[in-house]
Structure formats: structure tokens, C-alpha cells
PDB file of C-alpha atoms and ligand atoms in Angstrom:
ATOM      1  CA  MET A   1      16.852  -1.487  -1.425  1.00  0.00           C
ATOM      2  CA  ASN A   2      13.713  -2.075   0.662  1.00  0.00           C
ATOM      3  CA  LEU A   3      11.329   0.819   1.094  1.00  0.00           C
ATOM      4  CA  ILE A   4       8.071   1.673   2.798  1.00  0.00           C
ATOM      5  CA  ILE A   5       5.380   3.713   1.085  1.00  0.00           C
ATOM      6  CA  PHE A   6       3.128   5.333   3.614  1.00  0.00           C
ATOM      7  CA  GLY A   7      -0.040   7.427   3.510  1.00  0.00           C
ATOM      8  CA  PRO A   8      -3.732   7.530   4.418  1.00  0.00           C
ATOM      9  CA  PRO A   9      -6.341   5.412   2.600  1.00  0.00           C
ATOM     10  CA  GLY A  10      -6.496   6.451  -1.056  1.00  0.00           C
ATOM     11  CA  ALA A  11      -3.286   8.508  -0.926  1.00  0.00           C
ATOM     12  CA  GLY A  12      -1.829   6.741  -3.971  1.00  0.00           C
ATOM     13  CA  LYS A  13       0.439   4.136  -2.326  1.00  0.00           C
ATOM     14  CA  GLY A  14      -0.582   1.382  -4.730  1.00  0.00           C
ATOM     15  CA  THR A  15      -0.481   3.650  -7.780  1.00  0.00           C
ATOM     16  CA  GLN A  16       3.033   4.877  -7.053  1.00  0.00           C
ATOM     17  CA  SER A  17       4.234   1.376  -6.069  1.00  0.00           C
ATOM     18  CA  ASN A  18       3.198   0.174  -9.548  1.00  0.00           C
ATOM     19  CA  ASN A  19       5.402   2.863 -11.089  1.00  0.00           C
ATOM     20  CA  ILE A  20       8.376   2.091  -8.826  1.00  0.00           C
ATOM     21  CA  VAL A  21       8.128  -1.662  -9.543  1.00  0.00           C
ATOM     22  CA  ASN A  22       8.517  -1.038 -13.274  1.00  0.00           C
ATOM     23  CA  ASP A  23      11.552   1.250 -13.074  1.00  0.00           C
ATOM     24  CA  PHE A  24      13.494  -0.173 -10.139  1.00  0.00           C
ATOM     25  CA  ASN A  25      12.849  -3.910 -10.487  1.00  0.00           C
ATOM     26  CA  LEU A  26      11.350  -4.108  -7.011  1.00  0.00           C
ATOM     27  CA  ILE A  27       8.448  -6.176  -5.675  1.00  0.00           C
ATOM     28  CA  GLN A  28       5.329  -4.564  -4.238  1.00  0.00           C
ATOM     29  CA  VAL A  29       4.022  -6.058  -0.999  1.00  0.00           C
ATOM     30  CA  SER A  30       0.563  -4.641  -0.371  1.00  0.00           C
ATOM     31  CA  THR A  31      -0.858  -6.162   2.808  1.00  0.00           C
ATOM     32  CA  GLY A  32      -4.286  -5.016   1.602  1.00  0.00           C
ATOM     33  CA  ASP A  33      -3.886  -7.084  -1.607  1.00  0.00           C
ATOM     34  CA  LEU A  34      -2.541 -10.074   0.349  1.00  0.00           C
ATOM     35  CA  LEU A  35      -5.528  -9.963   2.697  1.00  0.00           C
ATOM     36  CA  ARG A  36      -7.997  -9.557  -0.193  1.00  0.00           C
ATOM     37  CA  ASN A  37      -6.383 -12.662  -1.704  1.00  0.00           C
ATOM     38  CA  GLU A  38      -7.183 -14.608   1.471  1.00  0.00           C
ATOM     39  CA  ILE A  39     -10.801 -13.439   1.177  1.00  0.00           C
ATOM     40  CA  GLU A  40     -10.957 -14.798  -2.394  1.00  0.00           C
ATOM     41  CA  PHE A  41     -10.329 -18.338  -1.079  1.00  0.00           C
ATOM     42  CA  GLN A  42     -13.319 -18.022   1.303  1.00  0.00           C
ATOM     43  CA  THR A  43     -11.511 -20.046   3.980  1.00  0.00           C
ATOM     44  CA  ASN A  44     -12.567 -19.538   7.621  1.00  0.00           C
ATOM     45  CA  LEU A  45      -9.676 -17.113   7.989  1.00  0.00           C
ATOM     46  CA  GLY A  46     -10.686 -15.322   4.776  1.00  0.00           C
ATOM     47  CA  LYS A  47     -14.242 -14.880   6.043  1.00  0.00           C
ATOM     48  CA  LYS A  48     -12.998 -13.344   9.314  1.00  0.00           C
ATOM     49  CA  ILE A  49     -10.680 -10.992   7.412  1.00  0.00           C
ATOM     50  CA  GLU A  50     -13.542  -9.907   5.149  1.00  0.00           C
ATOM     51  CA  ILE A  51     -15.642  -8.724   8.097  1.00  0.00           C
ATOM     52  CA  ILE A  52     -12.720  -6.743   9.566  1.00  0.00           C
ATOM     53  CA  ILE A  53     -11.793  -5.054   6.276  1.00  0.00           C
ATOM     54  CA  ASN A  54     -15.397  -4.176   5.481  1.00  0.00           C
ATOM     55  CA  ASN A  55     -15.667  -2.523   8.900  1.00  0.00           C
ATOM     56  CA  GLY A  56     -12.587  -0.425   8.174  1.00  0.00           C
ATOM     57  CA  GLU A  57     -10.662  -1.928  11.091  1.00  0.00           C
ATOM     58  CA  LEU A  58      -7.229  -3.521  11.200  1.00  0.00           C
ATOM     59  CA  VAL A  59      -6.594  -7.226  10.798  1.00  0.00           C
ATOM     60  CA  SER A  60      -4.608  -8.689  13.722  1.00  0.00           C
ATOM     61  CA  ASP A  61      -0.864  -8.174  13.754  1.00  0.00           C
ATOM     62  CA  ASP A  62      -0.263 -11.951  13.982  1.00  0.00           C
ATOM     63  CA  ILE A  63      -2.025 -12.643  10.687  1.00  0.00           C
ATOM     64  CA  VAL A  64      -0.340  -9.771   8.876  1.00  0.00           C
ATOM     65  CA  ASN A  65       3.133 -10.542  10.246  1.00  0.00           C
ATOM     66  CA  LEU A  66       2.811 -14.151   9.129  1.00  0.00           C
ATOM     67  CA  LEU A  67       2.011 -13.049   5.560  1.00  0.00           C
ATOM     68  CA  ILE A  68       4.957 -10.646   5.626  1.00  0.00           C
ATOM     69  CA  GLU A  69       7.436 -13.234   6.923  1.00  0.00           C
ATOM     70  CA  LYS A  70       6.588 -15.539   4.005  1.00  0.00           C
ATOM     71  CA  ILE A  71       7.690 -12.777   1.649  1.00  0.00           C
ATOM     72  CA  ILE A  72      10.773 -11.479   3.481  1.00  0.00           C
ATOM     73  CA  SER A  73      12.102 -15.002   3.979  1.00  0.00           C
ATOM     74  CA  ASP A  74      12.006 -15.754   0.238  1.00  0.00           C
ATOM     75  CA  SER A  75      15.538 -15.277  -1.106  1.00  0.00           C
ATOM     76  CA  ASN A  76      14.170 -14.179  -4.518  1.00  0.00           C
ATOM     77  CA  ASN A  77      12.819 -11.062  -2.783  1.00  0.00           C
ATOM     78  CA  PHE A  78      16.050 -10.207  -0.949  1.00  0.00           C
ATOM     79  CA  ASN A  79      16.387  -6.418  -0.586  1.00  0.00           C
ATOM     80  CA  ARG A  80      13.760  -5.731  -3.289  1.00  0.00           C
ATOM     81  CA  LEU A  81      10.613  -4.989  -1.338  1.00  0.00           C
ATOM     82  CA  ILE A  82       8.186  -2.068  -1.357  1.00  0.00           C
ATOM     83  CA  PHE A  83       6.017  -2.318   1.747  1.00  0.00           C
ATOM     84  CA  ASP A  84       2.653  -0.753   0.858  1.00  0.00           C
ATOM     85  CA  GLY A  85       0.262  -0.469   3.815  1.00  0.00           C
ATOM     86  CA  TYR A  86       2.678  -2.092   6.273  1.00  0.00           C
ATOM     87  CA  PRO A  87       3.716  -1.426   9.022  1.00  0.00           C
ATOM     88  CA  ARG A  88       0.392   0.059  10.048  1.00  0.00           C
ATOM     89  CA  THR A  89       0.752  -0.003  13.831  1.00  0.00           C
ATOM     90  CA  VAL A  90       3.647   0.678  16.144  1.00  0.00           C
ATOM     91  CA  SER A  91       3.754  -2.992  17.091  1.00  0.00           C
ATOM     92  CA  GLN A  92       4.007  -3.946  13.388  1.00  0.00           C
ATOM     93  CA  ILE A  93       7.112  -1.724  13.188  1.00  0.00           C
ATOM     94  CA  TYR A  94       8.813  -3.844  15.843  1.00  0.00           C
ATOM     95  CA  SER A  95       7.819  -7.085  14.112  1.00  0.00           C
ATOM     96  CA  LEU A  96       9.174  -5.770  10.835  1.00  0.00           C
ATOM     97  CA  GLU A  97      12.462  -4.730  12.481  1.00  0.00           C
ATOM     98  CA  LYS A  98      12.807  -8.228  13.947  1.00  0.00           C
ATOM     99  CA  LEU A  99      12.102  -9.909  10.620  1.00  0.00           C
ATOM    100  CA  LEU A 100      14.488  -7.663   8.705  1.00  0.00           C
ATOM    101  CA  LYS A 101      17.233  -8.435  11.210  1.00  0.00           C
ATOM    102  CA  LYS A 102      16.511 -12.168  11.018  1.00  0.00           C
ATOM    103  CA  TYR A 103      16.848 -12.112   7.220  1.00  0.00           C
ATOM    104  CA  ASN A 104      19.772  -9.669   7.201  1.00  0.00           C
ATOM    105  CA  GLN A 105      18.035  -6.701   5.603  1.00  0.00           C
ATOM    106  CA  LYS A 106      17.038  -3.120   6.361  1.00  0.00           C
ATOM    107  CA  ILE A 107      14.725  -0.329   5.236  1.00  0.00           C
ATOM    108  CA  SER A 108      16.481   2.323   3.133  1.00  0.00           C
ATOM    109  CA  ILE A 109      13.718   4.932   3.066  1.00  0.00           C
ATOM    110  CA  VAL A 110      10.131   5.653   4.062  1.00  0.00           C
ATOM    111  CA  LEU A 111       8.152   7.705   1.536  1.00  0.00           C
ATOM    112  CA  SER A 112       5.114   9.402   2.999  1.00  0.00           C
ATOM    113  CA  LEU A 113       2.395  10.730   0.665  1.00  0.00           C
ATOM    114  CA  ASN A 114       0.667  13.721   2.228  1.00  0.00           C
ATOM    115  CA  VAL A 115      -2.792  14.266   0.747  1.00  0.00           C
ATOM    116  CA  GLU A 116      -5.710  16.422   1.853  1.00  0.00           C
ATOM    117  CA  LYS A 117      -8.837  14.631   3.031  1.00  0.00           C
ATOM    118  CA  ASP A 118     -11.285  16.012   0.434  1.00  0.00           C
ATOM    119  CA  ILE A 119      -8.956  15.018  -2.409  1.00  0.00           C
ATOM    120  CA  ILE A 120      -8.643  11.533  -0.976  1.00  0.00           C
ATOM    121  CA  SER A 121     -12.418  11.081  -0.761  1.00  0.00           C
ATOM    122  CA  LYS A 122     -12.791  11.838  -4.471  1.00  0.00           C
ATOM    123  CA  ARG A 123      -9.958   9.454  -5.345  1.00  0.00           C
ATOM    124  CA  ILE A 124     -11.501   6.612  -3.342  1.00  0.00           C
ATOM    125  CA  ASN A 125     -14.980   7.278  -4.728  1.00  0.00           C
ATOM    126  CA  GLY A 126     -13.649   7.003  -8.270  1.00  0.00           C
ATOM    127  CA  ARG A 127     -11.357   4.009  -7.827  1.00  0.00           C
ATOM    128  CA  ILE A 128     -11.695   0.900 -10.004  1.00  0.00           C
ATOM    129  CA  ILE A 129      -9.295  -2.032  -9.688  1.00  0.00           C
ATOM    130  CA  CYS A 130      -8.559  -4.936 -11.978  1.00  0.00           C
ATOM    131  CA  GLU A 131      -8.950  -8.171 -10.042  1.00  0.00           C
ATOM    132  CA  LYS A 132      -6.768  -9.979 -12.552  1.00  0.00           C
ATOM    133  CA  CYS A 133      -3.661  -7.799 -12.945  1.00  0.00           C
ATOM    134  CA  PHE A 134      -4.175  -5.651  -9.776  1.00  0.00           C
ATOM    135  CA  LYS A 135      -3.799  -2.396 -11.719  1.00  0.00           C
ATOM    136  CA  ILE A 136      -5.483   0.622 -10.170  1.00  0.00           C
ATOM    137  CA  PHE A 137      -7.589   3.105 -12.155  1.00  0.00           C
ATOM    138  CA  ASN A 138      -9.920   6.002 -11.507  1.00  0.00           C
ATOM    139  CA  VAL A 139     -13.087   7.146 -13.269  1.00  0.00           C
ATOM    140  CA  TYR A 140     -12.142  10.811 -12.739  1.00  0.00           C
ATOM    141  CA  PHE A 141      -8.348  10.822 -13.004  1.00  0.00           C
ATOM    142  CA  ASN A 142      -7.097   7.710 -14.773  1.00  0.00           C
ATOM    143  CA  ARG A 143      -9.668   5.702 -16.722  1.00  0.00           C
ATOM    144  CA  PRO A 144      -8.784   2.206 -17.940  1.00  0.00           C
ATOM    145  CA  ASN A 145      -8.457   1.989 -21.731  1.00  0.00           C
ATOM    146  CA  SER A 146      -6.902  -0.216 -24.391  1.00  0.00           C
ATOM    147  CA  LYS A 147      -3.521   1.521 -23.986  1.00  0.00           C
ATOM    148  CA  ASN A 148      -3.096   1.210 -20.219  1.00  0.00           C
ATOM    149  CA  HIS A 149      -4.939  -2.071 -19.582  1.00  0.00           C
ATOM    150  CA  ASN A 150      -4.902  -5.450 -21.336  1.00  0.00           C
ATOM    151  CA  CYS A 151      -7.342  -7.574 -19.302  1.00  0.00           C
ATOM    152  CA  ASP A 152     -11.000  -8.076 -20.146  1.00  0.00           C
ATOM    153  CA  LYS A 153     -13.334  -5.354 -18.790  1.00  0.00           C
ATOM    154  CA  LYS A 154     -15.199  -7.969 -16.735  1.00  0.00           C
ATOM    155  CA  HIS A 155     -12.276  -7.988 -14.258  1.00  0.00           C
ATOM    156  CA  LEU A 156     -12.726  -4.308 -13.375  1.00  0.00           C
ATOM    157  CA  LYS A 157     -14.310  -3.948  -9.932  1.00  0.00           C
ATOM    158  CA  ILE A 158     -15.040  -1.487  -7.155  1.00  0.00           C
ATOM    159  CA  ARG A 159     -13.426  -2.519  -3.869  1.00  0.00           C
ATOM    160  CA  ALA A 160     -15.953  -3.683  -1.251  1.00  0.00           C
ATOM    161  CA  ASP A 161     -14.427  -1.307   1.336  1.00  0.00           C
ATOM    162  CA  ASP A 162     -14.727   1.737  -0.964  1.00  0.00           C
ATOM    163  CA  ASN A 163     -18.144   2.748   0.367  1.00  0.00           C
ATOM    164  CA  SER A 164     -18.853   5.891   2.381  1.00  0.00           C
ATOM    165  CA  LYS A 165     -19.406   4.185   5.755  1.00  0.00           C
ATOM    166  CA  THR A 166     -16.253   2.051   5.600  1.00  0.00           C
ATOM    167  CA  ILE A 167     -14.193   4.949   4.288  1.00  0.00           C
ATOM    168  CA  LEU A 168     -15.030   6.989   7.404  1.00  0.00           C
ATOM    169  CA  ASN A 169     -13.933   4.127   9.651  1.00  0.00           C
ATOM    170  CA  ARG A 170     -10.755   3.607   7.639  1.00  0.00           C
ATOM    171  CA  PHE A 171      -9.844   7.237   8.216  1.00  0.00           C
ATOM    172  CA  GLU A 172     -10.468   6.961  11.941  1.00  0.00           C
ATOM    173  CA  THR A 173      -8.357   3.825  12.135  1.00  0.00           C
ATOM    174  CA  TYR A 174      -5.606   5.540  10.168  1.00  0.00           C
ATOM    175  CA  THR A 175      -5.581   8.573  12.469  1.00  0.00           C
ATOM    176  CA  SER A 176      -5.622   6.650  15.732  1.00  0.00           C
ATOM    177  CA  LYS A 177      -3.477   3.598  14.958  1.00  0.00           C
ATOM    178  CA  THR A 178      -1.393   4.210  11.852  1.00  0.00           C
ATOM    179  CA  LYS A 179      -0.321   7.852  11.927  1.00  0.00           C
ATOM    180  CA  PRO A 180       1.957   7.281  14.964  1.00  0.00           C
ATOM    181  CA  VAL A 181       4.103   5.070  12.715  1.00  0.00           C
ATOM    182  CA  LEU A 182       5.311   8.260  11.021  1.00  0.00           C
ATOM    183  CA  ASP A 183       6.889   9.620  14.221  1.00  0.00           C
ATOM    184  CA  TYR A 184       9.009   6.523  14.605  1.00  0.00           C
ATOM    185  CA  TYR A 185      10.542   6.831  11.148  1.00  0.00           C
ATOM    186  CA  LYS A 186      10.890  10.605  11.448  1.00  0.00           C
ATOM    187  CA  LYS A 187      12.969  10.144  14.603  1.00  0.00           C
ATOM    188  CA  GLY A 188      15.025   7.470  12.860  1.00  0.00           C
ATOM    189  CA  GLY A 189      15.817   9.876   9.982  1.00  0.00           C
ATOM    190  CA  LEU A 190      14.350   7.617   7.284  1.00  0.00           C
ATOM    191  CA  LEU A 191      11.254   9.652   6.459  1.00  0.00           C
ATOM    192  CA  ARG A 192      10.804  11.623   3.208  1.00  0.00           C
ATOM    193  CA  GLU A 193       7.535  13.510   2.950  1.00  0.00           C
ATOM    194  CA  ILE A 194       6.040  14.072  -0.492  1.00  0.00           C
ATOM    195  CA  ASP A 195       3.209  16.348  -1.569  1.00  0.00           C
ATOM    196  CA  GLY A 196       0.699  13.742  -2.745  1.00  0.00           C
ATOM    197  CA  ASN A 197      -1.957  16.267  -3.849  1.00  0.00           C
ATOM    198  CA  GLN A 198      -0.400  16.639  -7.289  1.00  0.00           C
ATOM    199  CA  GLU A 199      -0.885  14.607 -10.474  1.00  0.00           C
ATOM    200  CA  ILE A 200       0.259  10.986 -10.545  1.00  0.00           C
ATOM    201  CA  ALA A 201       3.128  11.655 -12.978  1.00  0.00           C
ATOM    202  CA  GLU A 202       4.427  14.655 -11.042  1.00  0.00           C
ATOM    203  CA  ILE A 203       4.457  12.746  -7.745  1.00  0.00           C
ATOM    204  CA  TYR A 204       6.270   9.894  -9.413  1.00  0.00           C
ATOM    205  CA  ARG A 205       8.879  12.246 -10.899  1.00  0.00           C
ATOM    206  CA  LYS A 206       9.753  13.316  -7.343  1.00  0.00           C
ATOM    207  CA  ILE A 207       9.789   9.751  -6.024  1.00  0.00           C
ATOM    208  CA  LYS A 208      12.051   8.647  -8.846  1.00  0.00           C
ATOM    209  CA  GLY A 209      14.476  11.472  -8.110  1.00  0.00           C
ATOM    210  CA  ILE A 210      14.657  10.452  -4.462  1.00  0.00           C
ATOM    211  CA  LEU A 211      15.112   6.741  -5.151  1.00  0.00           C
ATOM    212  CA  MET A 212      17.792   7.284  -7.801  1.00  0.00           C
ATOM    213  CA  ASN A 213      19.956   8.905  -5.139  1.00  0.00           C
ATOM    214  CA  ILE A 214      19.801   5.992  -2.737  1.00  0.00           C
ATOM    215  CA  ARG A 215      22.893   3.852  -2.619  1.00  0.00           C
ATOM    216  CA  ASP A 216      23.012   0.626  -0.657  1.00  0.00           C
TER     217      ASP A 216
HETATM  218  P1  AP5 B   1      -5.258  -1.237   1.849  1.00  0.00           P
HETATM  219  O1  AP5 B   1      -5.634  -1.990   0.647  1.00  0.00           O
HETATM  220  O2  AP5 B   1      -3.826  -1.024   2.157  1.00  0.00           O
HETATM  221  O3  AP5 B   1      -6.036   0.138   1.843  1.00  0.00           O
HETATM  222  P2  AP5 B   1      -5.623   1.614   2.317  1.00  0.00           P
HETATM  223  O4  AP5 B   1      -4.435   1.754   3.169  1.00  0.00           O
HETATM  224  O5  AP5 B   1      -6.894   2.139   2.832  1.00  0.00           O
HETATM  225  O6  AP5 B   1      -5.120   2.291   1.043  1.00  0.00           O
HETATM  226  P3  AP5 B   1      -5.767   2.193  -0.366  1.00  0.00           P
HETATM  227  O7  AP5 B   1      -5.348   0.943  -1.028  1.00  0.00           O
HETATM  228  O8  AP5 B   1      -7.236   2.480  -0.235  1.00  0.00           O
HETATM  229  O9  AP5 B   1      -5.138   3.481  -1.070  1.00  0.00           O
HETATM  230  P4  AP5 B   1      -3.765   3.694  -1.809  1.00  0.00           P
HETATM  231  O10 AP5 B   1      -2.965   4.652  -1.006  1.00  0.00           O
HETATM  232  O11 AP5 B   1      -3.123   2.423  -2.212  1.00  0.00           O
HETATM  233  O12 AP5 B   1      -4.302   4.490  -3.087  1.00  0.00           O
HETATM  234  P5  AP5 B   1      -4.427   4.037  -4.635  1.00  0.00           P
HETATM  235  O13 AP5 B   1      -3.088   4.027  -5.257  1.00  0.00           O
HETATM  236  O14 AP5 B   1      -5.278   2.835  -4.768  1.00  0.00           O
HETATM  237  O15 AP5 B   1      -5.913  -1.945   3.110  1.00  0.00           O
HETATM  238  C1  AP5 B   1      -7.268  -2.323   3.099  1.00  0.00           C
HETATM  239  C2  AP5 B   1      -7.651  -2.909   4.447  1.00  0.00           C
HETATM  240  O16 AP5 B   1      -6.866  -4.090   4.713  1.00  0.00           O
HETATM  241  C3  AP5 B   1      -7.388  -2.013   5.663  1.00  0.00           C
HETATM  242  O17 AP5 B   1      -8.444  -1.111   5.870  1.00  0.00           O
HETATM  243  C4  AP5 B   1      -7.256  -3.037   6.774  1.00  0.00           C
HETATM  244  O18 AP5 B   1      -8.508  -3.512   7.176  1.00  0.00           O
HETATM  245  C5  AP5 B   1      -6.517  -4.191   6.093  1.00  0.00           C
HETATM  246  N1  AP5 B   1      -5.057  -4.037   6.201  1.00  0.00           N
HETATM  247  C6  AP5 B   1      -4.186  -3.749   5.187  1.00  0.00           C
HETATM  248  N2  AP5 B   1      -2.932  -3.705   5.634  1.00  0.00           N
HETATM  249  C7  AP5 B   1      -2.988  -3.996   6.967  1.00  0.00           C
HETATM  250  C8  AP5 B   1      -2.003  -4.085   7.996  1.00  0.00           C
HETATM  251  N3  AP5 B   1      -0.710  -3.864   7.749  1.00  0.00           N
HETATM  252  N4  AP5 B   1      -2.423  -4.407   9.235  1.00  0.00           N
HETATM  253  C9  AP5 B   1      -3.735  -4.632   9.509  1.00  0.00           C
HETATM  254  N5  AP5 B   1      -4.714  -4.556   8.577  1.00  0.00           N
HETATM  255  C10 AP5 B   1      -4.346  -4.235   7.325  1.00  0.00           C
HETATM  256  O19 AP5 B   1      -5.194   5.324  -5.208  1.00  0.00           O
HETATM  257  C11 AP5 B   1      -6.535   5.577  -4.863  1.00  0.00           C
HETATM  258  C12 AP5 B   1      -7.290   6.099  -6.090  1.00  0.00           C
HETATM  259  O20 AP5 B   1      -6.800   7.386  -6.430  1.00  0.00           O
HETATM  260  C13 AP5 B   1      -7.118   5.251  -7.367  1.00  0.00           C
HETATM  261  O21 AP5 B   1      -8.308   5.278  -8.079  1.00  0.00           O
HETATM  262  C14 AP5 B   1      -6.000   5.973  -8.163  1.00  0.00           C
HETATM  263  O22 AP5 B   1      -6.158   5.808  -9.551  1.00  0.00           O
HETATM  264  C15 AP5 B   1      -6.246   7.422  -7.740  1.00  0.00           C
HETATM  265  N6  AP5 B   1      -5.022   8.217  -7.636  1.00  0.00           N
HETATM  266  C16 AP5 B   1      -3.853   7.855  -7.038  1.00  0.00           C
HETATM  267  N7  AP5 B   1      -2.973   8.873  -7.067  1.00  0.00           N
HETATM  268  C17 AP5 B   1      -3.608   9.909  -7.673  1.00  0.00           C
HETATM  269  C18 AP5 B   1      -3.226  11.254  -7.989  1.00  0.00           C
HETATM  270  N8  AP5 B   1      -2.023  11.729  -7.680  1.00  0.00           N
HETATM  271  N9  AP5 B   1      -4.124  12.043  -8.631  1.00  0.00           N
HETATM  272  C19 AP5 B   1      -5.369  11.576  -8.957  1.00  0.00           C
HETATM  273  N10 AP5 B   1      -5.786  10.303  -8.676  1.00  0.00           N
HETATM  274  C20 AP5 B   1      -4.911   9.493  -8.043  1.00  0.00           C
HETATM  275 MG1   MG B   2      -3.599   0.384  -1.916  1.00  0.00          MG
END
């Protein structure tokens, strides 16, 4: 199965994708992680992406679609993808539909994490990520320790776009450009809304229940 995990910045898309990957043998495709990877290389493209992300705006559809096609076209990934943070505009939906058709695949379900804004702000303010293994932690809710994390502490970082000014812009971008994506999938009957205000384990219990009932 291919699925989309949807939600505002800091909703828990990455956190829940990590859980799903382990239990369902799927592959997480976070466009945010893919773009941050490009920044690491400090190519001309990477430098342009860095400015856009740090302003809380969206990277152009062409760049993102190109990254996505590389992944969908790989036969090792056939029907095993969790799209995290994509599609993020209505035009990205159409590109994804085209690509899925081209490579003979479909989306089985869209999981939407609904979280209140003040909860999200605290989650983003407390987020720490490991640049080596990409695990996501939180100083308030889920601290890294020797049981849940094996990499050296030096790899733990705060994301450059997790600052108060960028966060505000990310929310605005989400509301104006990304939220309309939900209507499309609601109309298509693929959307499952989940209360994302609860604890990580409780949200995952619900997600697991939903995914275990999907047959395709
Ligand atoms: P991206 O990296 O996708 O950022 P985002 O959508 O803003 O979402 P986040 O990664 O911030 O949040 P998340 O929902 O994954 O939450 P997480 O699990 O980390 O994109 C970054 C930028 O790249 C964009 O702004 C844009 O510029 C560009 N971009 C990306 N995709 C693009 C696209 N398709 N097109 C164009 N541009 C694109 O959790 C957050 C924190 O909360 C963590 O600390 C976690 O430990 C904690 N937490 C999670 N769940 C819970 C819980 N239930 N209880 C308590 N704490 C929790
Ligand atoms: Mg994320």
C-alpha cells in the first residue's frame, strides 16, 4: 500500500511515519528531509532551497516533483511509500496522480493528523532531530536517551526553520496553500481524520488499527 500522512507543521507526520515504517515494512518519503539533504550538499540548488525553507515558503513544484519521481520510479519502492509532507499544493496532487498512473500504483489512504495550534507550537519549540539517523525527539515529550537513540549526541540538532518567525510563515503557507489538499481527498473518499492532540503511542495505536484493515 501507498499512503499519505497529512497535517500542519509539527503535527507529528514524521514521528508517526517512523512508527509505521517499522511495523508495515514501508518507506518514508519526507519531502522536507529530501530538500534538507539537498541543502547539505551546498549546491546552487541547495542554496536556493535553503532560503525558501528558512522563509517558511514552499519550494517549487518542479523541484519537488522531480525528487518524488526518482523514488516512485524505483521498483524497490513499488507500492511501499508513505508520503510525508507531499502533496502540499493542489497542483502537486495532480503531479502525484500522473506519476502513480505512470508507474501503475495508487494511494490507498490519506491519514490526516488534526492538532490544535498551541499544542503544535510547543511541539515545534521542543523538537530535536538526529542528522545522522533522522529520528525525531522532543525536549518536553520524548527526550533522546540511550534506549531510544544509538547515534552520538553531537548529531542532535535543532532544525533551522524551527524558529518563531519561520514557524509563523510556515503556518500561513499551510493554511493558504496546503489545507485545500484535504478537500480533494475528502471528496475522493480516501481521507481518515485522526485526533493528533493525544500522546504519540495512542495516536499510533489508532493508525495501526486503520492500516491493518487495508487490503490491496
Ligand atoms: P517539512 O519538513 O515537511 O516540515 P512541516 O510540514 O512543517 O512538518 P514538520 O516536519 O515540521 O512536522 P511533522 O508533522 O513531521 O512533526 P514531527 O513528527 O517532527 O517541510 C519543511 C519545509 O520544506 C517546508 O516548510 C517547505 O519549505 C519545504 N517543503 C517540504 N515539502 C514540500 C513540498 N511538498 N512542496 C514544497 N515545499 C516543501 O513532530 C514535531 C515535534 O513534536 C517533534 O519534536 C516530536 O517529537 C513531537 N511530537 C510528535 N507527535 C507528538 C505527540 N503526539 N505528542 C507530543 N509530542 C509529539
Ligand atoms: Mg516532518
